[in-house]
mmCIF file with all atom_site columns, C-alpha atoms in Angstrom:
data_model
loop_
_atom_site.group_PDB
_atom_site.id
_atom_site.type_symbol
_atom_site.label_atom_id
_atom_site.label_alt_id
_atom_site.label_comp_id
_atom_site.label_asym_id
_atom_site.label_entity_id
_atom_site.label_seq_id
_atom_site.pdbx_PDB_ins_code
_atom_site.Cartn_x
_atom_site.Cartn_y
_atom_site.Cartn_z
_atom_site.occupancy
_atom_site.B_iso_or_equiv
_atom_site.pdbx_formal_charge
_atom_site.auth_seq_id
_atom_site.auth_comp_id
_atom_site.auth_asym_id
_atom_site.auth_atom_id
_atom_site.pdbx_PDB_model_num
ATOM 1   C CA . MET A 1 1   ? 0.076   -0.150  -0.035 1.00 49.00 ? 337 MET A CA 1
ATOM 2   C CA . PRO A 1 2   ? 1.218   3.786   -0.740 1.00 70.00 ? 338 PRO A CA 1
ATOM 3   C CA . GLU A 1 3   ? 2.563   4.180   2.590  1.00 90.00 ? 339 GLU A CA 1
ATOM 4   C CA . ILE A 1 4   ? 4.826   7.180   4.371  1.00 96.00 ? 340 ILE A CA 1
ATOM 5   C CA . GLU A 1 5   ? 6.754   7.259   7.750  1.00 97.00 ? 341 GLU A CA 1
ATOM 6   C CA . ILE A 1 6   ? 6.518   10.331  10.411 1.00 98.00 ? 342 ILE A CA 1
ATOM 7   C CA . ALA A 1 7   ? 8.753   11.122  13.015 1.00 97.00 ? 343 ALA A CA 1
ATOM 8   C CA . ALA A 1 8   ? 7.208   10.946  16.363 1.00 98.00 ? 344 ALA A CA 1
ATOM 9   C CA . ALA A 1 9   ? 7.243   14.316  18.376 1.00 97.00 ? 345 ALA A CA 1
ATOM 10  C CA . ASP A 1 10  ? 8.066   12.215  21.558 1.00 96.00 ? 346 ASP A CA 1
ATOM 11  C CA . GLY A 1 11  ? 11.514  11.032  19.884 1.00 97.00 ? 347 GLY A CA 1
ATOM 12  C CA . SER A 1 12  ? 10.618  7.421   20.324 1.00 96.00 ? 348 SER A CA 1
ATOM 13  C CA . GLY A 1 13  ? 10.515  6.025   16.946 1.00 97.00 ? 349 GLY A CA 1
ATOM 14  C CA . ARG A 1 14  ? 8.558   6.615   13.103 1.00 97.00 ? 350 ARG A CA 1
ATOM 15  C CA . PHE A 1 15  ? 5.119   5.163   12.966 1.00 97.00 ? 351 PHE A CA 1
ATOM 16  C CA . GLY A 1 16  ? 4.033   4.452   9.100  1.00 97.00 ? 352 GLY A CA 1
ATOM 17  C CA . ALA A 1 17  ? 0.726   6.067   7.494  1.00 98.00 ? 353 ALA A CA 1
ATOM 18  C CA . TYR A 1 18  ? -1.477  5.274   4.354  1.00 98.00 ? 354 TYR A CA 1
ATOM 19  C CA . LEU A 1 19  ? -1.400  7.436   2.027  1.00 98.00 ? 355 LEU A CA 1
ATOM 20  C CA . ALA A 1 20  ? -3.699  8.359   -1.051 1.00 97.00 ? 356 ALA A CA 1
ATOM 21  C CA . MET A 1 21  ? -3.082  11.670  -3.677 1.00 97.00 ? 357 MET A CA 1
ATOM 22  C CA . PRO A 1 22  ? -6.165  13.535  -5.288 1.00 98.00 ? 358 PRO A CA 1
ATOM 23  C CA . LYS A 1 23  ? -5.318  13.876  -9.314 1.00 97.00 ? 359 LYS A CA 1
ATOM 24  C CA . ALA A 1 24  ? -5.114  17.513  -9.224 1.00 97.00 ? 360 ALA A CA 1
ATOM 25  C CA . THR A 1 25  ? -2.895  19.328  -7.084 1.00 97.00 ? 361 THR A CA 1
ATOM 26  C CA . PRO A 1 26  ? -2.242  22.157  -4.237 1.00 98.00 ? 362 PRO A CA 1
ATOM 27  C CA . ALA A 1 27  ? -5.324  19.876  -2.231 1.00 98.00 ? 363 ALA A CA 1
ATOM 28  C CA . GLY A 1 28  ? -5.972  20.873  1.379  1.00 98.00 ? 364 GLY A CA 1
ATOM 29  C CA . ALA A 1 29  ? -5.232  17.189  3.942  1.00 98.00 ? 365 ALA A CA 1
ATOM 30  C CA . VAL A 1 30  ? -7.175  14.992  5.272  1.00 98.00 ? 366 VAL A CA 1
ATOM 31  C CA . VAL A 1 31  ? -5.533  12.830  8.535  1.00 99.00 ? 367 VAL A CA 1
ATOM 32  C CA . MET A 1 32  ? -7.913  9.424   8.217  1.00 98.00 ? 368 MET A CA 1
ATOM 33  C CA . ILE A 1 33  ? -8.381  8.719   11.868 1.00 98.00 ? 369 ILE A CA 1
ATOM 34  C CA . GLN A 1 34  ? -8.452  4.683   12.454 1.00 98.00 ? 370 GLN A CA 1
ATOM 35  C CA . GLU A 1 35  ? -11.338 2.781   14.465 1.00 96.00 ? 371 GLU A CA 1
ATOM 36  C CA . ILE A 1 36  ? -10.044 0.001   16.763 1.00 96.00 ? 372 ILE A CA 1
ATOM 37  C CA . PHE A 1 37  ? -9.696  -2.130  13.911 1.00 96.00 ? 373 PHE A CA 1
ATOM 38  C CA . GLY A 1 38  ? -6.314  -0.567  12.887 1.00 97.00 ? 374 GLY A CA 1
ATOM 39  C CA . VAL A 1 39  ? -5.550  0.443   9.111  1.00 97.00 ? 375 VAL A CA 1
ATOM 40  C CA . ASN A 1 40  ? -7.501  -2.139  7.491  1.00 96.00 ? 376 ASN A CA 1
ATOM 41  C CA . ASP A 1 41  ? -8.749  -1.855  4.130  1.00 94.00 ? 377 ASP A CA 1
ATOM 42  C CA . ALA A 1 42  ? -12.061 -0.197  5.099  1.00 93.00 ? 378 ALA A CA 1
ATOM 43  C CA . MET A 1 43  ? -9.540  2.635   6.684  1.00 96.00 ? 379 MET A CA 1
ATOM 44  C CA . ARG A 1 44  ? -7.916  2.710   3.292  1.00 96.00 ? 380 ARG A CA 1
ATOM 45  C CA . GLN A 1 45  ? -11.358 2.710   1.146  1.00 95.00 ? 381 GLN A CA 1
ATOM 46  C CA . LEU A 1 46  ? -12.027 5.594   2.375  1.00 96.00 ? 382 LEU A CA 1
ATOM 47  C CA . SER A 1 47  ? -9.023  7.424   2.130  1.00 97.00 ? 383 SER A CA 1
ATOM 48  C CA . ASP A 1 48  ? -8.616  6.560   -1.361 1.00 97.00 ? 384 ASP A CA 1
ATOM 49  C CA . TRP A 1 49  ? -12.146 7.811   -1.142 1.00 97.00 ? 385 TRP A CA 1
ATOM 50  C CA . VAL A 1 50  ? -11.938 11.487  0.242  1.00 98.00 ? 386 VAL A CA 1
ATOM 51  C CA . ALA A 1 51  ? -8.613  11.363  -2.327 1.00 98.00 ? 387 ALA A CA 1
ATOM 52  C CA . GLU A 1 52  ? -11.251 11.275  -5.319 1.00 98.00 ? 388 GLU A CA 1
ATOM 53  C CA . MET A 1 53  ? -13.163 13.944  -3.604 1.00 97.00 ? 389 MET A CA 1
ATOM 54  C CA . GLY A 1 54  ? -10.004 16.011  -4.002 1.00 98.00 ? 390 GLY A CA 1
ATOM 55  C CA . PHE A 1 55  ? -7.884  15.792  -0.958 1.00 98.00 ? 391 PHE A CA 1
ATOM 56  C CA . ILE A 1 56  ? -4.647  14.375  0.449  1.00 98.00 ? 392 ILE A CA 1
ATOM 57  C CA . ALA A 1 57  ? -5.865  11.510  2.255  1.00 98.00 ? 393 ALA A CA 1
ATOM 58  C CA . ILE A 1 58  ? -3.341  10.256  5.278  1.00 98.00 ? 394 ILE A CA 1
ATOM 59  C CA . SER A 1 59  ? -3.856  7.700   8.083  1.00 98.00 ? 395 SER A CA 1
ATOM 60  C CA . PRO A 1 60  ? -1.763  6.844   10.670 1.00 98.00 ? 396 PRO A CA 1
ATOM 61  C CA . ASP A 1 61  ? -0.839  3.492   12.159 1.00 98.00 ? 397 ASP A CA 1
ATOM 62  C CA . LEU A 1 62  ? -1.559  4.849   15.893 1.00 98.00 ? 398 LEU A CA 1
ATOM 63  C CA . PHE A 1 63  ? -1.404  0.696   17.444 1.00 98.00 ? 399 PHE A CA 1
ATOM 64  C CA . TRP A 1 64  ? 2.102   0.937   16.730 1.00 98.00 ? 400 TRP A CA 1
ATOM 65  C CA . ARG A 1 65  ? 3.548   2.093   20.061 1.00 97.00 ? 401 ARG A CA 1
ATOM 66  C CA . GLN A 1 66  ? 2.360   -1.679  21.347 1.00 97.00 ? 402 GLN A CA 1
ATOM 67  C CA . GLU A 1 67  ? 2.349   -3.382  17.085 1.00 96.00 ? 403 GLU A CA 1
ATOM 68  C CA . PRO A 1 68  ? 2.973   -2.006  14.016 1.00 96.00 ? 404 PRO A CA 1
ATOM 69  C CA . GLY A 1 69  ? 0.856   -2.762  11.363 1.00 96.00 ? 405 GLY A CA 1
ATOM 70  C CA . VAL A 1 70  ? -2.359  -3.635  12.604 1.00 97.00 ? 406 VAL A CA 1
ATOM 71  C CA . SER A 1 71  ? -5.730  -4.624  10.377 1.00 96.00 ? 407 SER A CA 1
ATOM 72  C CA . LEU A 1 72  ? -8.462  -6.671  11.185 1.00 96.00 ? 408 LEU A CA 1
ATOM 73  C CA . ASP A 1 73  ? -11.295 -7.118  10.084 1.00 94.00 ? 409 ASP A CA 1
ATOM 74  C CA . PRO A 1 74  ? -14.677 -6.864  12.119 1.00 92.00 ? 410 PRO A CA 1
ATOM 75  C CA . ASP A 1 75  ? -16.580 -8.888  10.222 1.00 86.00 ? 411 ASP A CA 1
ATOM 76  C CA . ALA A 1 76  ? -14.497 -11.868 10.279 1.00 90.00 ? 412 ALA A CA 1
ATOM 77  C CA . GLY A 1 77  ? -15.459 -13.275 13.755 1.00 92.00 ? 413 GLY A CA 1
ATOM 78  C CA . GLN A 1 78  ? -15.450 -12.313 17.485 1.00 95.00 ? 414 GLN A CA 1
ATOM 79  C CA . ALA A 1 79  ? -11.600 -13.285 17.661 1.00 96.00 ? 415 ALA A CA 1
ATOM 80  C CA . GLN A 1 80  ? -10.698 -10.031 15.831 1.00 96.00 ? 416 GLN A CA 1
ATOM 81  C CA . TRP A 1 81  ? -12.867 -7.569  18.232 1.00 94.00 ? 417 TRP A CA 1
ATOM 82  C CA . ASP A 1 82  ? -11.200 -9.406  20.946 1.00 96.00 ? 418 ASP A CA 1
ATOM 83  C CA . ARG A 1 83  ? -8.106  -8.358  19.347 1.00 96.00 ? 419 ARG A CA 1
ATOM 84  C CA . ALA A 1 84  ? -9.065  -5.310  18.072 1.00 96.00 ? 420 ALA A CA 1
ATOM 85  C CA . PHE A 1 85  ? -10.715 -4.261  22.378 1.00 95.00 ? 421 PHE A CA 1
ATOM 86  C CA . ALA A 1 86  ? -7.675  -5.512  24.200 1.00 96.00 ? 422 ALA A CA 1
ATOM 87  C CA . LEU A 1 87  ? -5.378  -2.255  21.191 1.00 97.00 ? 423 LEU A CA 1
ATOM 88  C CA . MET A 1 88  ? -7.830  0.126   22.527 1.00 96.00 ? 424 MET A CA 1
ATOM 89  C CA . ASN A 1 89  ? -7.377  -0.925  26.007 1.00 96.00 ? 425 ASN A CA 1
ATOM 90  C CA . GLY A 1 90  ? -4.213  -0.144  25.334 1.00 97.00 ? 426 GLY A CA 1
ATOM 91  C CA . MET A 1 91  ? -3.606  2.530   23.827 1.00 98.00 ? 427 MET A CA 1
ATOM 92  C CA . ASP A 1 92  ? -2.517  5.658   25.762 1.00 98.00 ? 428 ASP A CA 1
ATOM 93  C CA . GLN A 1 93  ? -5.022  8.110   24.066 1.00 98.00 ? 429 GLN A CA 1
ATOM 94  C CA . ASP A 1 94  ? -2.757  11.351  24.766 1.00 98.00 ? 430 ASP A CA 1
ATOM 95  C CA . LYS A 1 95  ? -0.270  9.571   22.517 1.00 98.00 ? 431 LYS A CA 1
ATOM 96  C CA . ALA A 1 96  ? -1.807  8.745   19.937 1.00 98.00 ? 432 ALA A CA 1
ATOM 97  C CA . VAL A 1 97  ? -3.147  12.725  20.302 1.00 98.00 ? 433 VAL A CA 1
ATOM 98  C CA . GLU A 1 98  ? 0.358   13.323  19.974 1.00 98.00 ? 434 GLU A CA 1
ATOM 99  C CA . ASP A 1 99  ? 0.927   11.418  17.115 1.00 98.00 ? 435 ASP A CA 1
ATOM 100 C CA . LEU A 1 100 ? -2.517  13.163  15.146 1.00 98.00 ? 436 LEU A CA 1
ATOM 101 C CA . LYS A 1 101 ? -0.578  15.880  15.617 1.00 98.00 ? 437 LYS A CA 1
ATOM 102 C CA . ALA A 1 102 ? 2.970   14.975  13.853 1.00 98.00 ? 438 ALA A CA 1
ATOM 103 C CA . THR A 1 103 ? 0.628   13.996  10.981 1.00 98.00 ? 439 THR A CA 1
ATOM 104 C CA . VAL A 1 104 ? -0.616  17.006  10.609 1.00 98.00 ? 440 VAL A CA 1
ATOM 105 C CA . ALA A 1 105 ? 1.905   19.018  10.539 1.00 98.00 ? 441 ALA A CA 1
ATOM 106 C CA . HIS A 1 106 ? 3.839   16.678  8.256  1.00 98.00 ? 442 HIS A CA 1
ATOM 107 C CA . ALA A 1 107 ? 0.774   17.021  6.108  1.00 98.00 ? 443 ALA A CA 1
ATOM 108 C CA . ARG A 1 108 ? 0.714   20.544  5.924  1.00 98.00 ? 444 ARG A CA 1
ATOM 109 C CA . THR A 1 109 ? 4.656   20.439  3.844  1.00 96.00 ? 445 THR A CA 1
ATOM 110 C CA . LEU A 1 110 ? 3.413   17.800  1.887  1.00 96.00 ? 446 LEU A CA 1
ATOM 111 C CA . PRO A 1 111 ? 4.083   18.060  -1.664 1.00 95.00 ? 447 PRO A CA 1
ATOM 112 C CA . GLY A 1 112 ? 1.279   18.973  -2.926 1.00 96.00 ? 448 GLY A CA 1
ATOM 113 C CA . SER A 1 113 ? -0.404  19.787  -0.024 1.00 98.00 ? 449 SER A CA 1
ATOM 114 C CA . ASN A 1 114 ? -2.075  23.799  0.350  1.00 98.00 ? 450 ASN A CA 1
ATOM 115 C CA . GLY A 1 115 ? -1.536  24.013  3.873  1.00 98.00 ? 451 GLY A CA 1
ATOM 116 C CA . LYS A 1 116 ? -4.577  23.278  5.586  1.00 98.00 ? 452 LYS A CA 1
ATOM 117 C CA . VAL A 1 117 ? -5.478  20.233  7.429  1.00 98.00 ? 453 VAL A CA 1
ATOM 118 C CA . ALA A 1 118 ? -8.696  18.499  8.924  1.00 99.00 ? 454 ALA A CA 1
ATOM 119 C CA . THR A 1 119 ? -9.221  15.335  10.828 1.00 98.00 ? 455 THR A CA 1
ATOM 120 C CA . MET A 1 120 ? -12.069 12.293  9.606  1.00 98.00 ? 456 MET A CA 1
ATOM 121 C CA . GLY A 1 121 ? -12.203 9.734   12.669 1.00 98.00 ? 457 GLY A CA 1
ATOM 122 C CA . PHE A 1 122 ? -14.415 6.556   12.994 1.00 98.00 ? 458 PHE A CA 1
ATOM 123 C CA . CYS A 1 123 ? -15.520 4.734   16.247 1.00 96.00 ? 459 CYS A CA 1
ATOM 124 C CA . LEU A 1 124 ? -12.289 5.430   18.788 1.00 97.00 ? 460 LEU A CA 1
ATOM 125 C CA . GLY A 1 125 ? -10.949 7.877   15.654 1.00 98.00 ? 461 GLY A CA 1
ATOM 126 C CA . GLY A 1 126 ? -14.023 9.785   16.060 1.00 98.00 ? 462 GLY A CA 1
ATOM 127 C CA . ARG A 1 127 ? -13.157 10.200  19.790 1.00 98.00 ? 463 ARG A CA 1
ATOM 128 C CA . LEU A 1 128 ? -9.787  11.338  19.047 1.00 98.00 ? 464 LEU A CA 1
ATOM 129 C CA . ALA A 1 129 ? -11.125 14.091  16.118 1.00 98.00 ? 465 ALA A CA 1
ATOM 130 C CA . TYR A 1 130 ? -12.770 15.168  19.015 1.00 98.00 ? 466 TYR A CA 1
ATOM 131 C CA . MET A 1 131 ? -9.712  15.237  21.023 1.00 98.00 ? 467 MET A CA 1
ATOM 132 C CA . MET A 1 132 ? -8.166  17.195  17.676 1.00 98.00 ? 468 MET A CA 1
ATOM 133 C CA . ALA A 1 133 ? -10.790 19.533  17.979 1.00 98.00 ? 469 ALA A CA 1
ATOM 134 C CA . ALA A 1 134 ? -10.387 20.621  21.455 1.00 98.00 ? 470 ALA A CA 1
ATOM 135 C CA . ARG A 1 135 ? -6.823  20.035  21.454 1.00 98.00 ? 471 ARG A CA 1
ATOM 136 C CA . SER A 1 136 ? -4.911  20.668  18.365 1.00 98.00 ? 472 SER A CA 1
ATOM 137 C CA . ASP A 1 137 ? -4.076  23.455  15.074 1.00 98.00 ? 473 ASP A CA 1
ATOM 138 C CA . ALA A 1 138 ? -6.671  21.002  12.957 1.00 98.00 ? 474 ALA A CA 1
ATOM 139 C CA . ASP A 1 139 ? -8.143  23.591  10.190 1.00 98.00 ? 475 ASP A CA 1
ATOM 140 C CA . ALA A 1 140 ? -11.452 21.070  10.678 1.00 98.00 ? 476 ALA A CA 1
ATOM 141 C CA . ASN A 1 141 ? -12.090 17.920  12.647 1.00 99.00 ? 477 ASN A CA 1
ATOM 142 C CA . ILE A 1 142 ? -15.356 15.703  11.449 1.00 99.00 ? 478 ILE A CA 1
ATOM 143 C CA . SER A 1 143 ? -16.244 12.753  13.868 1.00 98.00 ? 479 SER A CA 1
ATOM 144 C CA . TYR A 1 144 ? -18.133 9.665   12.841 1.00 98.00 ? 480 TYR A CA 1
ATOM 145 C CA . TYR A 1 145 ? -19.976 7.759   16.215 1.00 98.00 ? 481 TYR A CA 1
ATOM 146 C CA . GLY A 1 146 ? -17.378 8.588   18.718 1.00 98.00 ? 482 GLY A CA 1
ATOM 147 C CA . VAL A 1 147 ? -17.450 6.679   21.966 1.00 97.00 ? 483 VAL A CA 1
ATOM 148 C CA . GLY A 1 148 ? -17.012 8.652   25.010 1.00 97.00 ? 484 GLY A CA 1
ATOM 149 C CA . LEU A 1 149 ? -17.373 11.634  24.123 1.00 98.00 ? 485 LEU A CA 1
ATOM 150 C CA . GLU A 1 150 ? -19.797 12.773  27.452 1.00 98.00 ? 486 GLU A CA 1
ATOM 151 C CA . GLY A 1 151 ? -16.635 12.311  29.180 1.00 98.00 ? 487 GLY A CA 1
ATOM 152 C CA . LEU A 1 152 ? -15.069 15.220  27.016 1.00 98.00 ? 488 LEU A CA 1
ATOM 153 C CA . LEU A 1 153 ? -17.033 17.881  27.319 1.00 98.00 ? 489 LEU A CA 1
ATOM 154 C CA . GLY A 1 154 ? -14.774 19.578  29.773 1.00 98.00 ? 490 GLY A CA 1
ATOM 155 C CA . GLU A 1 155 ? -12.713 19.966  27.144 1.00 98.00 ? 491 GLU A CA 1
ATOM 156 C CA . ALA A 1 156 ? -14.965 22.017  24.779 1.00 98.00 ? 492 ALA A CA 1
ATOM 157 C CA . ASP A 1 157 ? -13.533 25.595  25.140 1.00 97.00 ? 493 ASP A CA 1
ATOM 158 C CA . GLY A 1 158 ? -10.687 24.391  23.652 1.00 98.00 ? 494 GLY A CA 1
ATOM 159 C CA . ILE A 1 159 ? -12.233 23.817  20.376 1.00 98.00 ? 495 ILE A CA 1
ATOM 160 C CA . LYS A 1 160 ? -11.664 26.934  18.206 1.00 98.00 ? 496 LYS A CA 1
ATOM 161 C CA . SER A 1 161 ? -12.433 25.307  14.360 1.00 98.00 ? 497 SER A CA 1
ATOM 162 C CA . PRO A 1 162 ? -15.575 23.546  12.759 1.00 98.00 ? 498 PRO A CA 1
ATOM 163 C CA . LEU A 1 163 ? -16.668 20.042  14.521 1.00 98.00 ? 499 LEU A CA 1
ATOM 164 C CA . ILE A 1 164 ? -18.953 18.260  13.000 1.00 98.00 ? 500 ILE A CA 1
ATOM 165 C CA . LEU A 1 165 ? -20.720 15.097  15.336 1.00 98.00 ? 501 LEU A CA 1
ATOM 166 C CA . HIS A 1 166 ? -21.860 12.378  13.441 1.00 98.00 ? 502 HIS A CA 1
ATOM 167 C CA . ILE A 1 167 ? -24.331 10.360  15.717 1.00 98.00 ? 503 ILE A CA 1
ATOM 168 C CA . ALA A 1 168 ? -26.024 7.113   15.447 1.00 98.00 ? 504 ALA A CA 1
ATOM 169 C CA . GLU A 1 169 ? -29.191 7.056   17.092 1.00 98.00 ? 505 GLU A CA 1
ATOM 170 C CA . LYS A 1 170 ? -28.957 3.150   18.142 1.00 98.00 ? 506 LYS A CA 1
ATOM 171 C CA . ASP A 1 171 ? -25.274 3.284   18.759 1.00 98.00 ? 507 ASP A CA 1
ATOM 172 C CA . LYS A 1 172 ? -24.964 0.456   21.208 1.00 95.00 ? 508 LYS A CA 1
ATOM 173 C CA . PHE A 1 173 ? -21.643 1.791   22.098 1.00 96.00 ? 509 PHE A CA 1
ATOM 174 C CA . VAL A 1 174 ? -23.383 5.569   22.895 1.00 97.00 ? 510 VAL A CA 1
ATOM 175 C CA . PRO A 1 175 ? -26.460 4.916   24.769 1.00 97.00 ? 511 PRO A CA 1
ATOM 176 C CA . PRO A 1 176 ? -29.158 7.397   24.944 1.00 98.00 ? 512 PRO A CA 1
ATOM 177 C CA . GLU A 1 177 ? -27.983 8.791   27.963 1.00 98.00 ? 513 GLU A CA 1
ATOM 178 C CA . ALA A 1 178 ? -24.261 9.345   26.207 1.00 98.00 ? 514 ALA A CA 1
ATOM 179 C CA . GLN A 1 179 ? -26.430 11.326  23.803 1.00 98.00 ? 515 GLN A CA 1
ATOM 180 C CA . ALA A 1 180 ? -28.626 13.268  25.865 1.00 98.00 ? 516 ALA A CA 1
ATOM 181 C CA . LYS A 1 181 ? -25.854 14.474  27.590 1.00 98.00 ? 517 LYS A CA 1
ATOM 182 C CA . ILE A 1 182 ? -23.701 15.836  24.475 1.00 98.00 ? 518 ILE A CA 1
ATOM 183 C CA . LEU A 1 183 ? -26.294 17.125  23.161 1.00 98.00 ? 519 LEU A CA 1
ATOM 184 C CA . ALA A 1 184 ? -26.767 19.125  25.323 1.00 98.00 ? 520 ALA A CA 1
ATOM 185 C CA . GLY A 1 185 ? -23.414 20.265  26.599 1.00 98.00 ? 521 GLY A CA 1
ATOM 186 C CA . LEU A 1 186 ? -22.629 20.949  23.335 1.00 98.00 ? 522 LEU A CA 1
ATOM 187 C CA . SER A 1 187 ? -25.862 22.882  22.346 1.00 97.00 ? 523 SER A CA 1
ATOM 188 C CA . GLY A 1 188 ? -25.236 26.916  21.416 1.00 95.00 ? 524 GLY A CA 1
ATOM 189 C CA . HIS A 1 189 ? -21.745 26.125  20.642 1.00 98.00 ? 525 HIS A CA 1
ATOM 190 C CA . SER A 1 190 ? -20.614 27.989  18.012 1.00 98.00 ? 526 SER A CA 1
ATOM 191 C CA . GLN A 1 191 ? -18.123 25.830  16.745 1.00 98.00 ? 527 GLN A CA 1
ATOM 192 C CA . VAL A 1 192 ? -20.084 22.238  16.931 1.00 98.00 ? 528 VAL A CA 1
ATOM 193 C CA . ALA A 1 193 ? -22.939 20.746  14.568 1.00 98.00 ? 529 ALA A CA 1
ATOM 194 C CA . VAL A 1 194 ? -24.178 17.671  16.600 1.00 98.00 ? 530 VAL A CA 1
ATOM 195 C CA . HIS A 1 195 ? -26.048 15.334  13.640 1.00 98.00 ? 531 HIS A CA 1
ATOM 196 C CA . VAL A 1 196 ? -28.377 12.167  15.015 1.00 98.00 ? 532 VAL A CA 1
ATOM 197 C CA . TYR A 1 197 ? -28.926 9.901   12.549 1.00 98.00 ? 533 TYR A CA 1
ATOM 198 C CA . PRO A 1 198 ? -32.301 7.886   13.952 1.00 98.00 ? 534 PRO A CA 1
ATOM 199 C CA . GLY A 1 199 ? -32.509 4.669   13.553 1.00 98.00 ? 535 GLY A CA 1
ATOM 200 C CA . VAL A 1 200 ? -29.099 3.403   12.519 1.00 98.00 ? 536 VAL A CA 1
ATOM 201 C CA . ASP A 1 201 ? -26.339 1.811   14.889 1.00 98.00 ? 537 ASP A CA 1
ATOM 202 C CA . HIS A 1 202 ? -22.930 2.112   15.466 1.00 96.00 ? 538 HIS A CA 1
ATOM 203 C CA . ALA A 1 203 ? -20.690 1.989   12.159 1.00 95.00 ? 539 ALA A CA 1
ATOM 204 C CA . PHE A 1 204 ? -23.702 3.042   9.583  1.00 97.00 ? 540 PHE A CA 1
ATOM 205 C CA . ALA A 1 205 ? -21.042 4.895   7.125  1.00 96.00 ? 541 ALA A CA 1
ATOM 206 C CA . ARG A 1 206 ? -18.976 1.987   7.254  1.00 92.00 ? 542 ARG A CA 1
ATOM 207 C CA . MET A 1 207 ? -20.196 0.484   3.319  1.00 87.00 ? 543 MET A CA 1
ATOM 208 C CA . GLY A 1 208 ? -20.637 -3.023  3.790  1.00 85.00 ? 544 GLY A CA 1
ATOM 209 C CA . GLY A 1 209 ? -20.557 -3.474  6.790  1.00 86.00 ? 545 GLY A CA 1
ATOM 210 C CA . HIS A 1 210 ? -23.004 -5.180  8.879  1.00 88.00 ? 546 HIS A CA 1
ATOM 211 C CA . SER A 1 211 ? -24.172 -1.686  10.034 1.00 95.00 ? 547 SER A CA 1
ATOM 212 C CA . TRP A 1 212 ? -24.061 -0.106  6.809  1.00 96.00 ? 548 TRP A CA 1
ATOM 213 C CA . ASP A 1 213 ? -27.228 2.336   6.275  1.00 98.00 ? 549 ASP A CA 1
ATOM 214 C CA . ALA A 1 214 ? -27.052 4.261   2.505  1.00 97.00 ? 550 ALA A CA 1
ATOM 215 C CA . ARG A 1 215 ? -28.879 7.115   3.343  1.00 98.00 ? 551 ARG A CA 1
ATOM 216 C CA . ALA A 1 216 ? -27.487 8.183   6.310  1.00 98.00 ? 552 ALA A CA 1
ATOM 217 C CA . ALA A 1 217 ? -24.290 7.085   5.722  1.00 98.00 ? 553 ALA A CA 1
ATOM 218 C CA . THR A 1 218 ? -25.077 9.514   2.057  1.00 98.00 ? 554 THR A CA 1
ATOM 219 C CA . ILE A 1 219 ? -26.105 12.795  4.705  1.00 98.00 ? 555 ILE A CA 1
ATOM 220 C CA . ALA A 1 220 ? -23.811 12.247  6.859  1.00 98.00 ? 556 ALA A CA 1
ATOM 221 C CA . ASN A 1 221 ? -20.990 11.906  3.865  1.00 98.00 ? 557 ASN A CA 1
ATOM 222 C CA . GLY A 1 222 ? -22.433 15.306  1.924  1.00 98.00 ? 558 GLY A CA 1
ATOM 223 C CA . ARG A 1 223 ? -22.193 17.417  5.198  1.00 98.00 ? 559 ARG A CA 1
ATOM 224 C CA . SER A 1 224 ? -18.435 16.016  5.536  1.00 98.00 ? 560 SER A CA 1
ATOM 225 C CA . ALA A 1 225 ? -17.789 16.688  2.235  1.00 98.00 ? 561 ALA A CA 1
ATOM 226 C CA . GLU A 1 226 ? -19.269 20.718  2.249  1.00 98.00 ? 562 GLU A CA 1
ATOM 227 C CA . LEU A 1 227 ? -17.640 20.808  5.373  1.00 98.00 ? 563 LEU A CA 1
ATOM 228 C CA . LEU A 1 228 ? -13.944 19.902  3.852  1.00 98.00 ? 564 LEU A CA 1
ATOM 229 C CA . ALA A 1 229 ? -15.099 22.252  0.464  1.00 98.00 ? 565 ALA A CA 1
ATOM 230 C CA . LYS A 1 230 ? -15.448 25.013  2.969  1.00 98.00 ? 566 LYS A CA 1
ATOM 231 C CA . THR A 1 231 ? -12.528 25.064  4.773  1.00 98.00 ? 567 THR A CA 1
ATOM 232 C CA . ILE A 1 232 ? -9.660  22.954  3.449  1.00 98.00 ? 568 ILE A CA 1
ATOM 233 C CA . GLY A 1 233 ? -10.209 23.511  -0.246 1.00 94.00 ? 569 GLY A CA 1
#
């Protein structure tokens, strides 16, 4: 797969990232933030889709500190899920944010980049996209079905650039009470738009997955594309 290497800010090593280039440059870049399954086929396909929209897409390996090159299949049985949860639980999320910041900085200087960078994350990556909105200088951030966001509402004052949250109404990992806290906690925030998609489950935007919902995904992806076009060109 097309891959680049990025130096970790703490000097502990270098990590790989999948890179998908658009047909025309200069272009804005989107840091694609993985689910708990690593930079797998789904993340590479999503990155290719973003490149087809005319953006540079970079999907960094955030499990590299535990095991480089993880690529799991969520539709291939419980053992893959067990391994994914073990890796997620072993992740230092603050370190992951630092690695994402390093990826953003690298993306700003890539050949063909116009210097503007957004993030787009899914599941665990949706949580990290929110953290990037609160802690980084990314030009925009997009979170698909981020988990545990109700516990991060205290960081909302740090959000200075546009953030979209895509929430699945029937998300088994984000129950109704958590959704209510998120909606109440971010209500009126000038930089945050929260969209709840009725009747769909976690991972509704993973094409071909068991929870795929074409209508909700198309609406969500349209909102994401609109924000990217507005903020990073």
